Amino acid sequence: MNQTPYKLVIGLEVHVQLSTRTKLFCGCPTAFGASPNTQTCPVCLGHPGALPVMNEQAIALAIRTGLALNCEIASVTKWDRKSYFYPDLPKGYQISQFDQPICGPGYLDFADPENEGETLRVRLIRAHLEEDAGKSMHDEGAGKADSQIDLNRTGTPLLEIVSEPDLNSPEAAKAYLIELRLLLTYLGVSDCNMQEGSLRADANVNLHIAQGDTTVATPIVEVKNLNSFRAVERALTYESQRQYSQWQKDGRDITQAPKQTRGWDDAAGVTVAQREKEESSDYRYFPDPDLVPLHIEPRQLEAARQALGDLPAALRERLRYAGLKEYDANVIVSQGRSMVDYFEQAVASGAPAKRVSSWIQQDVMRTLNEQEISIEEFSISALQLAELLQAIEKGDIDNSRGKDVFQYCLQHPEADLDSAKAALGIEAVDQGELEALCRELLAENPKIVAQVKEGNVKGLGALIGAARKKNPNADPKQVRELCHQLILADA
Amino acid sequence: MPITSSQVRKVAQLARLELTEDEVQLVSDQLASIVTFVDQLGEVATDGVEPMAHPLDIHTVVRPDTEVPGLSREQALSNSPNHNDECFLVPPVMAR
């Protein structure tokens, strides 16, 4: 970690678009990418007299998320109107939750990106449901043409997850978001597509600067428009440096300046001042008279708890128990539940865990990338891979010939291990053959033999290459060992 | 309860209403009168009474997550003062 003359203090507000089919308070579809203003109705357009009705699936997904984030789930929750004027908010208020959010305090643990083996915990203040606003498209050029408003997104359910200011570096903020996204993906509550705005983060940032015995806090800045993990990291790095130089210039602390909103300009790599933050009371929250409160019954909670399934933290634990290092367990779990299943099936079929892990991370993942497919679409089954890796483990096939089999199976999905071996001409080389081969090599390479006798074993590598030209089935490890033995025996 | 003109201006600003000086005075008096009327509620003893989120004694009214046909784009845009073929149009927001 860089030594800085201050402590960076970051809290994140994360808006997650819940993957319901329809909006939070009406039956309009939520699908992304539809032609503008084709997914609306009188409720989400805010027509007079239209009445909202809660989507039970949005509530179920919020509860599911809250449980996974170790939150207290409210037994009674209600809806409030948050009033402000903006053209993409047709009602003039957003239906949100003010003082009785559906999810109360919780926390999320994640690996400390700056200290291997350590865990960081972010405490969560709350997570509440609210409806999304529409989309405004401004005339970016001259700024003179009318702004266009698309209300398809209006009323889409969002869960806003608010953290305590427990994050102390841009790297930690990014790591928290990555863990949060992985968890949400496992839960299946959101597609978490940042490009499409399904996961949006705002950061509240300031600095605690040591001044002798006391600490000075700089004014809090809310940084908006963080549309990628990289943007989060870059914006927070920029903003911390900006606040420090600003403080050096004017010396203003948190009591001398109001909270400010700044937008991240990704292209320019800077944060830009936006409007001064309105005070909370200016939103004039009050209970929405169009909606009745929501009661959540204990048995509903219990059922949701039972249905949570295995979450990333537990699966990492399980993979480590199976014999993987923390790093490797994390790589596999980060690929999603199907990859974990693939790994576990291969191990259950008898292949050694470490070898499965290493083949998944190299050959399997590279192939998935090249073919742009997911593990579900991968043509080599976990059982096939297990069979191959067991053969390598037993020494029936060497690692390099194993890669040939892997490639052959990719091109011939119907092939089993035996037919692949036959097609590639892979057969066991018996000890006699191997020894004959090695003696031939030594006779052809007197220079190397002389070097090895003098203790310089580097030349043995060249022998391996030559051996495989003569017989591709010769196991490099065996060739190397046998040649070495023969030379020493001769010496 | 008197309502100051600065309170009126703040509320007017939040509601995006532009008031003349005369109107500010007029509205101050009117608001004072309605707030005094509503203030009578403060005379009722409410210690130990649960805050009520809704006057109806019902809760948890939900609907299934199934699509319901909405409005066509033409219908959606038809009531707006200004629109093009696809979108509602509003005066430029970016121009400050």
Coordinates of C-alpha atoms in Angstrom, one line a residue:
Chain A
M1 CA 0.0 0.0 0.0
N2 CA 1.3 3.5 -0.8
Q3 CA 2.2 5.5 2.2
T4 CA 0.0 8.6 2.1
P5 CA -0.2 11.5 4.6
Y6 CA -4.0 10.7 5.0
K7 CA -6.5 7.9 5.4
L8 CA -8.9 7.5 2.5
V9 CA -12.5 6.8 3.7
I10 CA -14.9 5.4 1.2
G11 CA -18.6 4.3 1.4
L12 CA -20.3 2.8 -1.6
E13 CA -24.0 3.0 -2.7
V14 CA -24.6 0.2 -5.2
H15 CA -27.8 0.1 -7.3
V16 CA -28.6 -3.3 -8.5
Q17 CA -31.3 -3.9 -11.1
L18 CA -33.2 -6.9 -10.0
S19 CA -33.9 -9.5 -12.7
T20 CA -37.7 -9.5 -12.6
R21 CA -39.7 -9.9 -15.8
T22 CA -41.8 -6.8 -15.0
K23 CA -41.5 -3.5 -13.3
L24 CA -41.7 -2.9 -9.5
F25 CA -45.2 -1.5 -9.5
C26 CA -46.7 -2.4 -12.9
G27 CA -46.8 -5.2 -15.4
C28 CA -44.6 -3.6 -18.1
P29 CA -41.5 -5.6 -19.2
T30 CA -38.1 -4.6 -18.0
A31 CA -36.1 -6.0 -21.0
F32 CA -33.0 -3.9 -21.9
G33 CA -32.6 -2.5 -25.3
A34 CA -36.2 -2.1 -26.5
S35 CA -37.1 0.7 -28.8
P36 CA -37.7 3.9 -26.8
N37 CA -41.1 4.3 -25.0
T38 CA -42.5 0.9 -26.0
Q39 CA -42.5 -0.5 -22.4
T40 CA -44.8 1.9 -20.6
C41 CA -48.3 2.1 -19.1
P42 CA -50.3 4.7 -17.1
V43 CA -48.6 3.6 -13.8
C44 CA -45.0 4.1 -14.8
L45 CA -45.9 7.2 -16.9
G46 CA -47.4 8.7 -13.8
H47 CA -50.8 9.3 -15.3
P48 CA -53.4 10.7 -12.8
G49 CA -55.4 8.0 -11.0
A50 CA -53.1 5.1 -12.0
L51 CA -52.2 3.0 -8.9
P52 CA -49.1 1.0 -8.2
V53 CA -49.2 -2.7 -7.0
M54 CA -46.0 -4.4 -5.6
N55 CA -44.3 -7.1 -7.7
E56 CA -43.9 -10.1 -5.4
Q57 CA -40.8 -11.3 -7.2
A58 CA -38.9 -8.1 -6.6
I59 CA -39.6 -8.5 -2.9
A60 CA -38.5 -12.1 -3.0
L61 CA -35.2 -11.2 -4.8
A62 CA -34.6 -8.3 -2.3
I63 CA -35.1 -10.7 0.6
R64 CA -32.8 -13.3 -1.0
T65 CA -30.1 -10.7 -1.4
G66 CA -30.5 -9.3 2.1
L67 CA -30.1 -12.8 3.6
A68 CA -27.0 -13.5 1.6
L69 CA -25.6 -10.1 2.8
N70 CA -26.2 -11.1 6.4
C71 CA -28.8 -8.4 6.7
E72 CA -31.6 -8.2 9.2
I73 CA -34.8 -8.5 7.2
A74 CA -37.7 -6.2 8.3
S75 CA -40.9 -7.9 9.4
V76 CA -42.7 -4.8 8.3
T77 CA -41.5 -2.4 5.6
K78 CA -43.2 0.4 3.7
W79 CA -42.9 2.8 0.8
D80 CA -42.1 6.5 0.8
R81 CA -42.2 9.2 -1.9
K82 CA -38.9 11.0 -2.6
S83 CA -39.8 14.2 -4.3
Y84 CA -37.6 15.9 -6.9
F85 CA -38.1 17.3 -10.4
Y86 CA -36.3 15.8 -13.3
P87 CA -37.7 15.2 -16.8
D88 CA -37.0 11.4 -16.6
L89 CA -39.1 11.1 -13.4
P90 CA -42.6 11.5 -14.7
K91 CA -44.5 11.4 -11.3
G92 CA -42.3 14.2 -9.8
Y93 CA -41.4 11.6 -7.1
Q94 CA -39.6 8.3 -6.9
I95 CA -41.2 5.5 -4.8
S96 CA -38.4 4.4 -2.5
Q97 CA -38.0 3.4 1.2
F98 CA -37.0 6.0 3.7
D99 CA -37.1 4.9 7.4
Q100 CA -38.2 1.2 7.1
P101 CA -36.0 -0.4 4.4
I102 CA -36.6 -4.1 3.6
C103 CA -33.1 -5.0 4.6
G104 CA -31.4 -3.6 7.7
P105 CA -27.7 -3.8 8.8
G106 CA -25.6 -6.6 7.4
Y107 CA -22.0 -7.1 6.1
L108 CA -19.9 -8.7 3.4
D109 CA -16.5 -10.2 3.7
F110 CA -14.0 -10.3 0.9
A111 CA -10.3 -11.0 0.3
D112 CA -8.0 -8.1 1.1
P113 CA -6.5 -7.2 -2.3
E114 CA -3.4 -5.7 -0.6
N115 CA -2.7 -8.4 2.0
E116 CA -2.8 -12.0 0.8
G117 CA -4.7 -14.3 3.1
E118 CA -6.4 -11.5 4.9
T119 CA -10.1 -10.7 4.8
L120 CA -11.8 -7.3 4.9
R121 CA -15.3 -6.7 6.1
V122 CA -17.7 -4.0 4.8
R123 CA -20.6 -3.3 7.1
L124 CA -23.8 -2.6 5.3
I125 CA -26.1 0.1 6.7
R126 CA -29.2 -1.1 4.7
A127 CA -30.5 -2.2 1.4
H128 CA -33.8 -0.8 0.2
L129 CA -36.1 -1.2 -2.8
E130 CA -36.9 1.6 -5.2
E131 CA -38.0 2.3 -8.7
D132 CA -35.5 3.4 -11.4
A133 CA -36.0 6.6 -13.4
G134 CA -36.1 6.9 -17.2
K135 CA -33.3 7.7 -19.5
S136 CA -32.4 11.2 -20.7
M137 CA -30.5 11.7 -23.9
H138 CA -29.0 15.2 -24.1
D139 CA -27.7 17.1 -27.1
E140 CA -24.1 16.5 -26.2
G141 CA -22.8 18.8 -28.9
A142 CA -24.2 22.3 -28.8
G143 CA -26.5 21.6 -25.9
K144 CA -29.2 23.6 -27.6
A145 CA -31.5 20.9 -29.0
D146 CA -34.3 19.5 -26.8
S147 CA -33.4 16.6 -24.5
Q148 CA -35.1 13.3 -25.5
I149 CA -36.7 11.1 -22.8
D150 CA -37.1 7.4 -23.0
L151 CA -39.3 6.0 -20.1
N152 CA -38.8 2.3 -20.8
R153 CA -36.6 2.0 -17.7
T154 CA -39.0 4.0 -15.4
G155 CA -40.2 1.8 -12.6
T156 CA -37.7 -1.0 -13.0
P157 CA -36.9 -2.5 -9.6
L158 CA -33.6 -1.5 -8.0
L159 CA -32.1 -2.6 -4.7
E160 CA -29.8 0.1 -3.3
I161 CA -27.1 -1.4 -1.1
V162 CA -25.5 1.2 1.2
S163 CA -22.3 0.5 2.9
E164 CA -20.6 2.1 5.9
P165 CA -17.5 4.1 5.1
D166 CA -15.4 1.0 5.8
L167 CA -13.3 1.0 2.6
N168 CA -9.9 2.6 2.8
S169 CA -8.4 2.2 -0.7
P170 CA -9.5 2.3 -4.3
E171 CA -8.3 -1.4 -4.6
A172 CA -10.5 -2.4 -1.6
A173 CA -13.5 -0.6 -3.0
K174 CA -13.0 -2.4 -6.3
A175 CA -12.5 -5.8 -4.6
Y176 CA -15.7 -5.3 -2.6
L177 CA -17.7 -4.5 -5.7
I178 CA -16.3 -7.6 -7.5
E179 CA -17.2 -9.8 -4.6
L180 CA -20.6 -8.2 -4.4
R181 CA -21.2 -8.8 -8.1
L182 CA -20.1 -12.4 -7.8
L183 CA -22.5 -13.0 -4.9
L184 CA -25.4 -11.4 -6.8
T185 CA -24.6 -13.5 -9.8
Y186 CA -24.6 -16.7 -7.7
L187 CA -27.9 -15.6 -6.2
G188 CA -29.3 -15.1 -9.7
V189 CA -31.0 -11.8 -8.5
S190 CA -29.4 -9.6 -11.2
D191 CA -27.4 -10.0 -14.4
C192 CA -25.1 -7.4 -13.0
N193 CA -24.2 -6.1 -16.4
M194 CA -22.4 -2.8 -15.8
Q195 CA -22.5 -1.7 -19.4
E196 CA -26.3 -1.9 -19.4
G197 CA -26.5 -0.2 -16.0
S198 CA -27.7 -3.3 -14.1
L199 CA -25.0 -2.5 -11.5
R200 CA -24.2 1.1 -10.7
A201 CA -22.0 2.4 -8.0
D202 CA -21.7 5.8 -6.4
A203 CA -18.9 6.5 -3.9
N204 CA -18.9 8.8 -0.9
V205 CA -15.3 9.8 -0.4
N206 CA -13.3 12.0 2.0
L207 CA -9.9 12.0 3.7
H208 CA -8.9 11.9 7.3
I209 CA -5.7 13.9 7.6
A210 CA -3.5 13.6 10.7
Q211 CA -2.6 17.0 12.1
G212 CA -0.5 16.5 15.2
D213 CA -2.8 14.9 17.8
T214 CA -6.0 15.5 15.9
T215 CA -7.5 14.4 12.6
V216 CA -9.0 16.7 10.1
A217 CA -11.7 15.4 7.8
T218 CA -12.1 16.9 4.3
P219 CA -15.6 17.7 2.9
I220 CA -17.4 14.6 1.7
V221 CA -17.8 14.2 -2.1
E222 CA -20.2 11.9 -3.8
V223 CA -18.7 10.5 -7.0
K224 CA -21.2 9.4 -9.6
N225 CA -21.1 7.7 -13.0
L226 CA -18.8 4.8 -12.0
N227 CA -19.6 2.4 -14.8
S228 CA -16.9 -0.1 -14.6
F229 CA -14.6 -1.7 -11.9
R230 CA -11.7 0.1 -13.5
A231 CA -13.6 3.4 -13.3
V232 CA -14.2 2.9 -9.6
E233 CA -10.5 2.4 -9.0
R234 CA -9.4 5.2 -11.2
A235 CA -12.0 7.7 -10.0
L236 CA -11.2 7.0 -6.3
T237 CA -7.5 7.4 -6.8
Y238 CA -8.0 10.6 -8.7
E239 CA -10.5 12.0 -6.1
S240 CA -8.3 11.2 -3.1
Q241 CA -5.4 13.1 -4.7
R242 CA -7.7 16.0 -5.7
Q243 CA -9.1 16.3 -2.2
Y244 CA -5.6 16.4 -0.7
S245 CA -4.3 19.1 -3.0
Q246 CA -7.6 21.0 -2.6
W247 CA -7.2 20.8 1.2
Q248 CA -3.5 22.0 0.9
K249 CA -4.8 25.0 -1.1
D250 CA -7.8 26.1 1.0
G251 CA -7.6 24.1 4.2
R252 CA -11.4 23.7 4.3
D253 CA -12.6 20.8 6.4
I254 CA -15.9 19.0 6.5
T255 CA -17.6 21.7 8.7
Q256 CA -16.6 24.5 6.3
A257 CA -18.0 23.1 3.0
P258 CA -21.2 21.3 2.0
K259 CA -21.3 17.8 0.6
Q260 CA -20.5 18.0 -3.1
T261 CA -21.5 15.8 -6.1
R262 CA -18.9 15.2 -8.7
G263 CA -19.2 13.1 -11.9
W264 CA -16.4 10.8 -13.1
D265 CA -15.4 11.7 -16.7
D266 CA -13.8 8.4 -17.8
A267 CA -12.3 9.8 -21.0
A268 CA -10.7 12.8 -19.3
G269 CA -9.8 10.8 -16.2
V270 CA -11.1 13.5 -13.8
T271 CA -14.1 14.1 -11.5
V272 CA -16.2 17.2 -12.4
A273 CA -18.3 19.2 -10.0
Q274 CA -22.0 18.8 -10.3
R275 CA -24.8 20.4 -8.4
E276 CA -24.5 21.0 -4.6
K277 CA -26.2 18.1 -2.8
E278 CA -29.7 18.9 -1.7
E279 CA -30.3 18.3 2.0
S280 CA -32.2 15.1 2.8
S281 CA -35.2 17.0 4.0
D282 CA -35.5 18.7 0.6
Y283 CA -36.7 15.4 -0.8
R284 CA -39.7 15.7 1.5
Y285 CA -40.0 12.0 2.1
F286 CA -43.4 10.9 3.3
P287 CA -45.3 7.6 3.2
D288 CA -46.8 6.8 -0.2
P289 CA -50.6 6.7 0.4
D290 CA -51.0 4.6 -2.8
L291 CA -49.2 1.6 -1.3
V292 CA -50.0 -0.4 1.8
P293 CA -47.2 -1.7 4.0
L294 CA -45.6 -5.1 3.4
H295 CA -45.4 -7.8 6.1
I296 CA -42.7 -10.4 5.8
E297 CA -43.6 -13.6 7.6
P298 CA -41.0 -15.7 9.5
R299 CA -41.8 -18.8 7.4
Q300 CA -41.3 -16.9 4.2
L301 CA -37.8 -15.9 5.5
E302 CA -37.0 -19.4 6.5
A303 CA -38.0 -20.7 3.0
A304 CA -35.8 -18.1 1.4
R305 CA -32.9 -19.0 3.7
Q306 CA -33.3 -22.7 2.8
A307 CA -33.3 -21.8 -0.9
L308 CA -30.1 -19.7 -0.8
G309 CA -27.9 -22.4 -2.1
D310 CA -24.1 -22.5 -1.9
L311 CA -22.5 -19.0 -2.0
P312 CA -19.0 -18.1 -3.2
A313 CA -17.4 -17.9 0.3
A314 CA -18.6 -21.4 1.2
L315 CA -17.6 -22.8 -2.2
R316 CA -14.1 -21.4 -1.9
E317 CA -13.9 -23.1 1.5
R318 CA -15.0 -26.4 -0.1
L319 CA -12.5 -26.1 -2.9
R320 CA -9.7 -25.4 -0.5
Y321 CA -10.8 -28.4 1.5
A322 CA -10.6 -30.4 -1.7
G323 CA -6.9 -29.4 -1.8
L324 CA -6.7 -26.1 -3.7
K325 CA -4.8 -23.0 -2.8
E326 CA -6.8 -19.9 -1.9
Y327 CA -5.8 -18.3 -5.2
D328 CA -6.9 -21.3 -7.4
A329 CA -10.1 -21.8 -5.4
N330 CA -11.0 -18.1 -6.0
V331 CA -10.3 -18.3 -9.8
I332 CA -12.6 -21.3 -10.2
V333 CA -15.4 -19.9 -8.0
S334 CA -15.1 -16.5 -9.8
Q335 CA -16.0 -18.3 -13.1
G336 CA -19.4 -19.1 -11.7
R337 CA -21.4 -22.0 -10.3
S338 CA -21.2 -24.1 -13.5
M339 CA -17.4 -24.1 -13.4
V340 CA -17.4 -25.1 -9.7
D341 CA -19.7 -28.0 -10.7
Y342 CA -17.4 -29.0 -13.6
F343 CA -14.4 -29.0 -11.2
E344 CA -16.2 -31.0 -8.6
Q345 CA -17.5 -33.6 -11.1
A346 CA -14.0 -34.1 -12.4
V347 CA -12.6 -34.6 -8.9
A348 CA -15.5 -36.9 -7.9
S349 CA -14.6 -39.0 -11.0
G350 CA -11.2 -39.6 -9.5
A351 CA -9.0 -36.9 -11.0
P352 CA -6.6 -35.1 -8.6
A353 CA -7.9 -31.7 -7.6
K354 CA -4.7 -29.7 -8.2
R355 CA -4.3 -31.2 -11.7
V356 CA -8.0 -30.5 -12.5
S357 CA -7.6 -26.9 -11.3
S358 CA -4.5 -26.3 -13.3
W359 CA -6.1 -27.7 -16.5
I360 CA -9.3 -25.7 -15.9
Q361 CA -7.3 -22.5 -15.5
Q362 CA -5.1 -23.1 -18.5
D363 CA -6.5 -25.3 -21.2
V364 CA -10.2 -25.1 -20.4
M365 CA -10.4 -21.4 -19.8
R366 CA -8.3 -20.6 -22.8
T367 CA -10.5 -22.6 -25.0
L368 CA -13.7 -21.0 -23.6
N369 CA -12.1 -17.6 -24.3
E370 CA -11.1 -18.5 -27.8
Q371 CA -14.5 -20.0 -28.7
E372 CA -16.4 -17.3 -26.7
I373 CA -18.5 -19.9 -25.0
S374 CA -19.4 -20.8 -21.4
I375 CA -18.5 -24.0 -19.6
E376 CA -22.0 -25.3 -20.1
E377 CA -21.3 -25.2 -23.9
F378 CA -17.9 -26.8 -23.6
S379 CA -17.5 -29.9 -25.6
I380 CA -15.2 -31.9 -23.3
S381 CA -17.2 -33.2 -20.3
A382 CA -15.9 -33.2 -16.8
L383 CA -15.8 -37.0 -17.0
Q384 CA -13.7 -37.0 -20.2
L385 CA -11.3 -34.5 -18.6
A386 CA -11.1 -36.6 -15.5
E387 CA -10.3 -39.7 -17.5
L388 CA -7.5 -37.9 -19.3
L389 CA -6.0 -36.4 -16.2
Q390 CA -6.1 -39.8 -14.4
A391 CA -4.2 -41.3 -17.3
I392 CA -1.6 -38.5 -17.0
E393 CA -1.5 -38.9 -13.2
K394 CA -0.8 -42.7 -13.6
G395 CA 1.9 -41.9 -16.1
D396 CA 0.1 -43.7 -19.0
I397 CA 0.3 -40.5 -21.0
D398 CA 2.8 -37.7 -20.4
N399 CA 1.5 -34.1 -19.9
S400 CA 2.5 -32.9 -23.4
R401 CA 0.8 -35.8 -25.1
G402 CA -2.2 -35.2 -22.8
K403 CA -2.5 -31.7 -24.4
D404 CA -2.6 -33.4 -27.8
V405 CA -5.4 -35.6 -26.6
F406 CA -7.2 -32.5 -25.2
Q407 CA -7.0 -30.8 -28.6
Y408 CA -8.1 -33.9 -30.4
C409 CA -11.1 -34.2 -28.2
L410 CA -12.0 -30.6 -28.8
Q411 CA -12.1 -31.3 -32.6
H412 CA -13.8 -34.7 -32.1
P413 CA -16.4 -34.3 -29.4
E414 CA -17.5 -38.0 -29.8
A415 CA -13.9 -39.3 -29.2
D416 CA -13.1 -41.1 -25.9
L417 CA -9.7 -41.5 -24.5
D418 CA -8.9 -44.8 -26.2
S419 CA -9.9 -43.6 -29.7
A420 CA -8.1 -40.3 -29.2
K421 CA -4.9 -42.2 -28.2
A422 CA -5.3 -44.5 -31.2
A423 CA -5.9 -41.6 -33.6
L424 CA -2.8 -39.8 -32.3
G425 CA -0.7 -42.9 -32.3
I426 CA -0.1 -42.7 -28.6
E427 CA 1.1 -45.9 -27.1
A428 CA 3.2 -46.8 -24.1
V429 CA 6.9 -46.9 -24.7
D430 CA 8.4 -49.8 -22.8
Q431 CA 11.6 -49.6 -20.9
G432 CA 13.6 -51.5 -23.5
E433 CA 12.5 -49.1 -26.3
L434 CA 13.2 -46.1 -24.1
E435 CA 16.7 -47.3 -23.2
A436 CA 17.5 -47.9 -26.9
L437 CA 16.3 -44.5 -27.8
C438 CA 18.4 -42.8 -25.0
R439 CA 21.5 -44.7 -26.0
E440 CA 21.0 -43.6 -29.6
L441 CA 20.7 -40.0 -28.5
L442 CA 23.9 -40.2 -26.3
A443 CA 25.8 -41.6 -29.2
E444 CA 24.7 -38.8 -31.4
N445 CA 25.4 -36.0 -28.9
P446 CA 28.9 -36.5 -27.5
K447 CA 29.2 -32.8 -26.6
I448 CA 26.2 -32.9 -24.3
V449 CA 27.4 -36.1 -22.7
A450 CA 30.7 -34.4 -22.0
Q451 CA 29.0 -31.4 -20.5
V452 CA 26.8 -33.5 -18.3
K453 CA 29.8 -35.4 -17.0
E454 CA 31.3 -32.1 -16.0
G455 CA 28.1 -31.3 -14.0
N456 CA 26.4 -29.1 -16.6
V457 CA 23.0 -30.7 -17.0
K458 CA 21.4 -28.0 -19.1
G459 CA 22.1 -29.9 -22.3
L460 CA 19.7 -32.6 -21.2
G461 CA 16.8 -30.4 -22.4
A462 CA 18.1 -30.6 -26.0
L463 CA 18.1 -34.3 -25.7
I464 CA 14.4 -34.3 -24.8
G465 CA 13.6 -32.3 -28.0
A466 CA 15.5 -34.7 -30.1
A467 CA 13.9 -37.7 -28.4
R468 CA 10.4 -36.5 -29.2
K469 CA 11.3 -36.1 -32.8
K470 CA 12.3 -39.7 -32.9
N471 CA 9.3 -40.9 -30.9
P472 CA 6.6 -38.5 -29.9
N473 CA 5.4 -40.9 -27.2
A474 CA 8.6 -40.8 -25.3
D475 CA 7.9 -39.3 -21.9
P476 CA 10.2 -36.2 -21.5
K477 CA 10.6 -36.7 -17.8
Q478 CA 11.6 -40.4 -18.3
V479 CA 14.0 -39.5 -21.2
R480 CA 15.7 -36.9 -19.1
E481 CA 16.1 -39.1 -16.1
L482 CA 17.3 -42.2 -18.1
C483 CA 19.8 -40.2 -20.2
H484 CA 21.2 -38.7 -17.0
Q485 CA 21.5 -42.1 -15.3
L486 CA 23.2 -43.6 -18.4
I487 CA 25.7 -40.8 -18.6
L488 CA 26.6 -41.0 -14.9
A489 CA 26.8 -44.8 -15.0
D490 CA 29.2 -44.5 -17.9
A491 CA 31.4 -41.9 -16.2
Chain B
M1 CA -48.4 29.7 13.1
P2 CA -46.6 32.4 11.0
I3 CA -44.9 31.3 7.8
T4 CA -42.0 33.5 6.8
S5 CA -41.5 34.7 3.3
S6 CA -38.2 32.8 3.1
Q7 CA -40.0 29.6 4.0
V8 CA -42.4 30.3 1.2
R9 CA -39.6 31.0 -1.3
K10 CA -37.9 27.7 -0.3
V11 CA -41.0 25.7 -0.8
A12 CA -41.8 27.5 -4.0
Q13 CA -38.3 26.7 -5.3
L14 CA -38.7 23.0 -4.4
A15 CA -42.0 23.0 -6.3
R16 CA -40.4 24.9 -9.2
L17 CA -42.9 27.7 -8.8
E18 CA -42.0 31.3 -9.6
L19 CA -43.8 33.8 -7.2
T20 CA -43.9 37.6 -7.3
E21 CA -43.4 39.5 -4.1
D22 CA -47.1 40.1 -3.8
E23 CA -47.7 36.3 -4.2
V24 CA -45.2 35.5 -1.6
Q25 CA -47.1 37.6 0.9
L26 CA -50.4 36.2 -0.1
V27 CA -49.2 32.6 0.1
S28 CA -47.5 33.2 3.4
D29 CA -50.9 34.2 4.9
Q30 CA -52.7 31.4 3.2
L31 CA -50.2 28.8 4.3
A32 CA -50.2 30.1 7.9
S33 CA -53.9 29.7 8.0
I34 CA -53.9 26.1 6.8
V35 CA -51.0 25.1 8.9
T36 CA -52.7 26.5 12.0
F37 CA -55.8 24.5 11.1
V38 CA -53.8 21.3 10.8
D39 CA -51.8 22.1 13.9
Q40 CA -55.0 21.3 15.9
L41 CA -54.0 17.6 15.5
G42 CA -51.1 18.3 17.8
E43 CA -53.5 18.6 20.7
V44 CA -54.3 14.9 20.5
A45 CA -52.3 12.8 22.9
T46 CA -50.4 10.3 20.8
D47 CA -47.9 8.9 23.3
G48 CA -47.5 5.1 22.7
V49 CA -49.5 5.1 19.5
E50 CA -47.7 3.3 16.6
P51 CA -47.1 5.5 13.6
M52 CA -49.5 4.6 10.9
A53 CA -48.1 4.1 7.4
H54 CA -51.6 3.7 5.8
P55 CA -55.1 4.3 7.0
L56 CA -56.4 1.0 5.6
D57 CA -56.1 -2.0 7.9
I58 CA -54.7 -4.2 5.1
H59 CA -51.1 -5.0 4.1
T60 CA -49.0 -7.0 1.6
V61 CA -51.0 -6.5 -1.5
V62 CA -48.9 -7.9 -4.3
R63 CA -49.1 -9.1 -7.8
P64 CA -47.4 -11.9 -9.7
D65 CA -44.4 -11.0 -11.9
T66 CA -46.3 -11.4 -15.1
E67 CA -46.4 -9.0 -18.0
V68 CA -49.5 -7.0 -18.6
P69 CA -50.0 -5.2 -22.0
G70 CA -49.3 -1.5 -21.6
L71 CA -49.5 1.4 -24.0
S72 CA -48.3 1.7 -27.6
R73 CA -45.6 4.3 -28.1
E74 CA -48.1 6.4 -30.0
Q75 CA -50.5 6.3 -27.0
A76 CA -47.7 6.9 -24.5
L77 CA -46.4 10.0 -26.4
S78 CA -49.9 11.4 -27.3
N79 CA -50.5 13.5 -24.2
S80 CA -47.1 15.1 -24.1
P81 CA -46.7 18.8 -25.1
N82 CA -43.7 17.9 -27.3
H83 CA -42.3 14.7 -28.7
N84 CA -40.7 13.3 -31.8
D85 CA -41.3 9.8 -33.4
E86 CA -39.7 8.0 -30.5
C87 CA -39.2 10.2 -27.4
F88 CA -40.7 12.8 -25.2
L89 CA -38.9 16.1 -25.8
V90 CA -38.1 18.6 -23.0
P91 CA -36.1 21.8 -23.1
P92 CA -32.3 21.2 -23.1
V93 CA -31.3 20.0 -19.6
M94 CA -27.6 20.4 -20.2
A95 CA -27.8 24.1 -20.9
R96 CA -27.4 25.7 -17.5

